Amino acid sequence: MNLVRAGALALLSLAFAMPLSAQTPAWPDPVKGIRMVIGFPPGQTSSLMGRPIAAKLQEVLKVPVVFEHRPGANGAIATEQIARAEPDGSVILLGTAGTHVTAVHLVKDLRYDPVKDFAPIIASIEPVTCLVAHPSLPVKDIEGLIAYAKANPGKLSYASTGVGSVFHLTGELFNEKAGVDIAHVPYKGTDGAINDLIAGHVQLAYTALSTAGPHVESGAARMLAILAPRRFSKLPDVASISETLPAFQKPSTWFGFFAPKATP
């Protein structure tokens, strides 16, 4: 949560750092307020980041600030809508590496330009991510998972937050570097993916630590690795995936705030 607070403070600092000229309309508009939009369904990760920042902006700016989910097409639908919105400061996009990096390479007819169509505001957070397993899977680490997957081809599947999402790419990268074939099962958001893991419908899930942590603590899921080059300082006993697969380079999972282009 310290990183979330840092993101909120940084965003708030921008609100106070921008002087208004005599020709610039007053901002924020007390009637329109501000809509903060994310192109994914409700989930623990987005709620931990977006809702506290929206609440703090509302408290400080004294106008309504609404946090809104507009899921679809791995975030592309909402992102396109925000790209075409009025550049008057009444709408802010909580964008991701999926909406602003990987979509360019994975969507044939992307209907927005992630660079030209947006005014970037500030980077917010890069969540700590991990690979978790259902407790029934007889593996405790990455080395054991690779051995099991090779000995049991076609028996394992992993959950992600959608086709083309960062977690989908993470799973396929793991397959490539580990020399295994673990099937991909896409979901519309983090909650669906982790819930089906807990229910045993899939054996593995790539997800944020904030999502998986409570289920690992309760014993409903087993942590196999942190998806980073080094161990996470707050979980020193959990291995980094790179300790077993040095060639594995996790795709970035950053979140950041954007406004439509030409927003002052």
Tab-separated table of C-alpha atoms in Angstrom:
chain	number	residue	atom	x	y	z
A	1	MET	CA	0.000	0.000	0.000
A	2	ASN	CA	2.989	2.345	0.396
A	3	LEU	CA	3.404	2.335	-3.391
A	4	VAL	CA	-0.272	3.132	-3.821
A	5	ARG	CA	0.036	6.063	-1.447
A	6	ALA	CA	3.074	7.253	-3.380
A	7	GLY	CA	1.080	7.134	-6.611
A	8	ALA	CA	-1.767	9.082	-5.041
A	9	LEU	CA	0.544	11.735	-3.641
A	10	ALA	CA	2.309	12.120	-6.983
A	11	LEU	CA	-0.981	12.547	-8.821
A	12	LEU	CA	-2.203	15.051	-6.250
A	13	SER	CA	1.030	17.009	-6.493
A	14	LEU	CA	0.374	17.545	-10.194
A	15	ALA	CA	-3.086	18.888	-9.440
A	16	PHE	CA	-1.569	21.630	-7.310
A	17	ALA	CA	1.527	22.269	-9.444
A	18	MET	CA	-0.274	23.435	-12.604
A	19	PRO	CA	-0.986	27.187	-12.538
A	20	LEU	CA	-4.126	28.313	-14.387
A	21	SER	CA	-3.884	31.237	-16.779
A	22	ALA	CA	-6.688	33.749	-17.271
A	23	GLN	CA	-7.653	31.967	-20.501
A	24	THR	CA	-7.766	28.476	-18.971
A	25	PRO	CA	-11.204	27.310	-17.767
A	26	ALA	CA	-11.415	26.500	-14.083
A	27	TRP	CA	-10.480	22.927	-13.284
A	28	PRO	CA	-11.957	20.709	-12.118
A	29	ASP	CA	-15.487	21.515	-13.249
A	30	PRO	CA	-17.685	21.164	-10.137
A	31	VAL	CA	-20.602	19.947	-12.281
A	32	LYS	CA	-18.762	17.399	-14.435
A	33	GLY	CA	-16.381	16.296	-11.725
A	34	ILE	CA	-13.813	13.681	-12.764
A	35	ARG	CA	-14.245	10.134	-14.032
A	36	MET	CA	-11.312	7.786	-13.524
A	37	VAL	CA	-11.731	4.831	-15.897
A	38	ILE	CA	-10.049	1.429	-16.104
A	39	GLY	CA	-10.788	-0.997	-18.927
A	40	PHE	CA	-10.999	-4.118	-16.786
A	41	PRO	CA	-13.602	-5.671	-14.488
A	42	PRO	CA	-13.436	-5.078	-10.741
A	43	GLY	CA	-10.555	-6.833	-9.064
A	44	GLN	CA	-8.318	-6.471	-6.059
A	45	THR	CA	-5.354	-5.019	-7.948
A	46	SER	CA	-7.255	-2.265	-9.759
A	47	SER	CA	-9.296	-1.449	-6.677
A	48	LEU	CA	-6.199	-1.135	-4.498
A	49	MET	CA	-4.762	1.399	-6.918
A	50	GLY	CA	-7.679	3.251	-8.441
A	51	ARG	CA	-10.229	3.634	-5.680
A	52	PRO	CA	-7.949	5.110	-2.973
A	53	ILE	CA	-6.557	7.648	-5.443
A	54	ALA	CA	-10.035	8.605	-6.655
A	55	ALA	CA	-11.175	9.032	-3.048
A	56	LYS	CA	-8.201	11.214	-2.172
A	57	LEU	CA	-8.658	13.388	-5.267
A	58	GLN	CA	-12.297	13.898	-4.354
A	59	GLU	CA	-11.359	14.836	-0.796
A	60	VAL	CA	-8.778	17.397	-1.873
A	61	LEU	CA	-10.367	18.837	-5.024
A	62	LYS	CA	-13.893	19.013	-3.530
A	63	VAL	CA	-15.599	17.645	-6.662
A	64	PRO	CA	-17.074	14.198	-7.365
A	65	VAL	CA	-14.448	11.701	-8.548
A	66	VAL	CA	-15.930	8.427	-9.772
A	67	PHE	CA	-13.849	5.288	-10.339
A	68	GLU	CA	-15.387	3.378	-13.230
A	69	HIS	CA	-14.803	-0.104	-14.703
A	70	ARG	CA	-15.374	-0.505	-18.452
A	71	PRO	CA	-14.165	-4.011	-19.271
A	72	GLY	CA	-13.735	-5.468	-22.737
A	73	ALA	CA	-11.089	-6.471	-25.292
A	74	ASN	CA	-8.325	-6.529	-22.672
A	75	GLY	CA	-8.822	-2.842	-21.930
A	76	ALA	CA	-8.884	-1.651	-25.545
A	77	ILE	CA	-12.565	-0.619	-25.596
A	78	ALA	CA	-12.304	1.779	-22.668
A	79	THR	CA	-8.925	3.051	-23.829
A	80	GLU	CA	-10.340	3.975	-27.244
A	81	GLN	CA	-13.294	5.746	-25.616
A	82	ILE	CA	-11.005	7.834	-23.437
A	83	ALA	CA	-8.804	8.645	-26.431
A	84	ARG	CA	-11.864	10.201	-28.126
A	85	ALA	CA	-13.154	12.025	-25.040
A	86	GLU	CA	-13.187	15.794	-24.605
A	87	PRO	CA	-9.749	17.001	-23.423
A	88	ASP	CA	-11.194	19.073	-20.601
A	89	GLY	CA	-9.728	17.207	-17.621
A	90	SER	CA	-13.032	15.542	-16.716
A	91	VAL	CA	-11.829	12.041	-17.590
A	92	ILE	CA	-8.659	10.149	-16.659
A	93	LEU	CA	-7.628	6.676	-17.828
A	94	LEU	CA	-5.862	4.218	-15.545
A	95	GLY	CA	-3.906	2.570	-18.333
A	96	THR	CA	-1.675	-0.489	-18.280
A	97	ALA	CA	1.205	-2.051	-20.139
A	98	GLY	CA	-1.467	-4.119	-21.869
A	99	THR	CA	-3.396	-1.119	-23.201
A	100	HIS	CA	-0.373	0.987	-24.123
A	101	VAL	CA	2.368	-1.466	-25.136
A	102	THR	CA	1.353	-5.014	-25.982
A	103	ALA	CA	-1.934	-4.064	-27.681
A	104	VAL	CA	0.032	-2.352	-30.458
A	105	HIS	CA	1.641	-5.677	-31.361
A	106	LEU	CA	-1.276	-8.031	-30.720
A	107	VAL	CA	-4.358	-6.212	-32.050
A	108	LYS	CA	-4.582	-6.104	-35.841
A	109	ASP	CA	-6.775	-3.007	-36.155
A	110	LEU	CA	-6.152	-1.096	-32.941
A	111	ARG	CA	-8.346	1.984	-33.057
A	112	TYR	CA	-6.153	4.268	-30.996
A	113	ASP	CA	-2.518	5.287	-30.908
A	114	PRO	CA	-1.166	4.876	-27.356
A	115	VAL	CA	1.352	7.670	-27.909
A	116	LYS	CA	-0.364	10.202	-30.169
A	117	ASP	CA	-3.863	9.953	-28.695
A	118	PHE	CA	-2.988	10.544	-25.039
A	119	ALA	CA	-1.452	13.078	-22.702
A	120	PRO	CA	0.475	11.004	-20.155
A	121	ILE	CA	0.032	12.234	-16.592
A	122	ILE	CA	2.139	10.062	-14.312
A	123	ALA	CA	3.358	6.535	-13.701
A	124	SER	CA	1.608	4.977	-10.740
A	125	ILE	CA	2.782	1.516	-9.753
A	126	GLU	CA	4.260	-1.743	-10.970
A	127	PRO	CA	2.704	-4.535	-8.897
A	128	VAL	CA	4.737	-7.405	-7.514
A	129	THR	CA	3.590	-10.475	-9.457
A	130	CYS	CA	3.808	-14.180	-8.777
A	131	LEU	CA	3.007	-17.697	-9.953
A	132	VAL	CA	0.666	-19.641	-7.687
A	133	ALA	CA	-0.617	-23.209	-7.811
A	134	HIS	CA	-3.574	-25.153	-6.489
A	135	PRO	CA	-2.510	-27.050	-3.336
A	136	SER	CA	-3.343	-30.381	-4.977
A	137	LEU	CA	-0.568	-29.925	-7.530
A	138	PRO	CA	2.397	-31.944	-6.192
A	139	VAL	CA	5.049	-29.272	-6.771
A	140	LYS	CA	6.556	-26.684	-4.462
A	141	ASP	CA	8.852	-24.684	-6.726
A	142	ILE	CA	9.652	-23.863	-10.351
A	143	GLU	CA	12.071	-26.737	-10.751
A	144	GLY	CA	9.405	-29.174	-9.564
A	145	LEU	CA	6.797	-27.589	-11.841
A	146	ILE	CA	8.996	-27.972	-14.920
A	147	ALA	CA	9.702	-31.612	-14.102
A	148	TYR	CA	6.006	-32.341	-13.497
A	149	ALA	CA	4.884	-30.559	-16.676
A	150	LYS	CA	7.366	-32.524	-18.788
A	151	ALA	CA	6.308	-35.805	-17.194
A	152	ASN	CA	2.595	-35.009	-17.579
A	153	PRO	CA	2.122	-33.330	-20.969
A	154	GLY	CA	-1.320	-31.864	-21.565
A	155	LYS	CA	-2.435	-32.128	-17.941
A	156	LEU	CA	-1.722	-28.608	-16.724
A	157	SER	CA	-3.376	-25.256	-17.421
A	158	TYR	CA	-2.750	-21.715	-16.236
A	159	ALA	CA	-5.137	-18.798	-15.759
A	160	SER	CA	-4.522	-15.266	-16.985
A	161	THR	CA	-6.539	-12.056	-17.142
A	162	GLY	CA	-7.263	-12.438	-20.854
A	163	VAL	CA	-5.877	-13.162	-24.292
A	164	GLY	CA	-3.026	-10.758	-24.970
A	165	SER	CA	-2.746	-9.671	-21.350
A	166	VAL	CA	0.619	-9.364	-19.675
A	167	PHE	CA	-0.094	-12.523	-17.651
A	168	HIS	CA	-0.935	-14.424	-20.852
A	169	LEU	CA	2.410	-13.354	-22.338
A	170	THR	CA	4.108	-14.281	-19.075
A	171	GLY	CA	2.682	-17.807	-19.265
A	172	GLU	CA	3.733	-18.278	-22.871
A	173	LEU	CA	7.201	-16.949	-22.104
A	174	PHE	CA	7.496	-19.470	-19.277
A	175	ASN	CA	6.423	-22.274	-21.634
A	176	GLU	CA	9.097	-21.244	-24.111
A	177	LYS	CA	11.968	-20.828	-21.661
A	178	ALA	CA	11.106	-23.928	-19.619
A	179	GLY	CA	10.419	-26.136	-22.635
A	180	VAL	CA	6.935	-27.117	-21.424
A	181	ASP	CA	3.402	-26.930	-22.813
A	182	ILE	CA	0.973	-25.627	-20.193
A	183	ALA	CA	-2.418	-24.668	-21.657
A	184	HIS	CA	-3.711	-21.119	-21.376
A	185	VAL	CA	-7.176	-20.424	-19.911
A	186	PRO	CA	-8.158	-16.739	-20.291
A	187	TYR	CA	-10.472	-14.898	-17.878
A	188	LYS	CA	-11.987	-11.424	-17.948
A	189	GLY	CA	-10.204	-10.268	-14.805
A	190	THR	CA	-8.149	-11.190	-11.766
A	191	ASP	CA	-11.076	-12.332	-9.632
A	192	GLY	CA	-12.298	-14.949	-12.112
A	193	ALA	CA	-8.794	-16.297	-12.604
A	194	ILE	CA	-7.948	-16.650	-8.920
A	195	ASN	CA	-11.385	-18.017	-8.025
A	196	ASP	CA	-11.080	-20.825	-10.569
A	197	LEU	CA	-7.596	-21.608	-9.324
A	198	ILE	CA	-8.910	-21.953	-5.769
A	199	ALA	CA	-11.753	-24.148	-7.041
A	200	GLY	CA	-9.250	-26.401	-8.820
A	201	HIS	CA	-10.526	-25.734	-12.348
A	202	VAL	CA	-7.005	-24.624	-13.324
A	203	GLN	CA	-3.760	-25.660	-11.643
A	204	LEU	CA	-1.752	-22.449	-12.040
A	205	ALA	CA	-2.284	-18.701	-12.188
A	206	TYR	CA	-0.044	-15.768	-13.005
A	207	THR	CA	-1.303	-12.842	-10.967
A	208	ALA	CA	-0.473	-9.926	-8.681
A	209	LEU	CA	0.781	-10.633	-5.187
A	210	SER	CA	-1.996	-8.415	-3.807
A	211	THR	CA	-4.520	-10.794	-5.378
A	212	ALA	CA	-2.848	-14.071	-4.459
A	213	GLY	CA	-1.469	-13.160	-1.034
A	214	PRO	CA	-4.600	-13.709	1.098
A	215	HIS	CA	-5.269	-17.079	-0.561
A	216	VAL	CA	-1.692	-18.202	-0.026
A	217	GLU	CA	-1.944	-17.239	3.647
A	218	SER	CA	-5.180	-19.212	4.026
A	219	GLY	CA	-3.718	-22.279	2.338
A	220	ALA	CA	-6.094	-22.110	-0.646
A	221	ALA	CA	-3.157	-21.512	-3.012
A	222	ARG	CA	0.563	-22.265	-2.991
A	223	MET	CA	3.183	-19.698	-3.969
A	224	LEU	CA	5.757	-21.110	-6.395
A	225	ALA	CA	7.788	-18.039	-7.293
A	226	ILE	CA	7.981	-14.271	-7.533
A	227	LEU	CA	8.084	-13.170	-11.185
A	228	ALA	CA	11.134	-10.947	-10.958
A	229	PRO	CA	14.908	-11.139	-11.376
A	230	ARG	CA	15.349	-10.975	-7.590
A	231	ARG	CA	13.420	-12.052	-4.515
A	232	PHE	CA	10.845	-9.693	-3.048
A	233	SER	CA	12.252	-8.145	0.131
A	234	LYS	CA	9.041	-8.727	2.117
A	235	LEU	CA	8.964	-12.430	1.163
A	236	PRO	CA	12.633	-13.423	1.342
A	237	ASP	CA	11.830	-17.144	1.568
A	238	VAL	CA	9.997	-17.188	-1.786
A	239	ALA	CA	12.326	-17.820	-4.704
A	240	SER	CA	12.501	-15.636	-7.783
A	241	ILE	CA	11.605	-17.405	-11.013
A	242	SER	CA	14.928	-16.235	-12.464
A	243	GLU	CA	16.821	-18.393	-9.978
A	244	THR	CA	15.674	-21.439	-11.962
A	245	LEU	CA	15.162	-19.783	-15.368
A	246	PRO	CA	17.774	-17.018	-15.796
A	247	ALA	CA	16.546	-16.386	-19.348
A	248	PHE	CA	13.037	-15.521	-18.114
A	249	GLN	CA	12.428	-11.766	-18.318
A	250	LYS	CA	8.984	-10.905	-16.973
A	251	PRO	CA	6.918	-8.545	-19.154
A	252	SER	CA	6.245	-5.260	-17.398
A	253	THR	CA	2.949	-4.916	-15.528
A	254	TRP	CA	2.929	-1.177	-14.886
A	255	PHE	CA	-0.130	1.033	-14.353
A	256	GLY	CA	-0.241	4.746	-15.135
A	257	PHE	CA	-2.629	7.662	-15.599
A	258	PHE	CA	-3.466	9.223	-18.966
A	259	ALA	CA	-5.740	11.979	-20.289
A	260	PRO	CA	-6.990	12.487	-23.853
A	261	LYS	CA	-4.528	14.277	-26.130
A	262	ALA	CA	-4.576	18.085	-25.999
A	263	THR	CA	-5.624	18.088	-22.351
A	264	PRO	CA	-3.900	21.140	-20.815
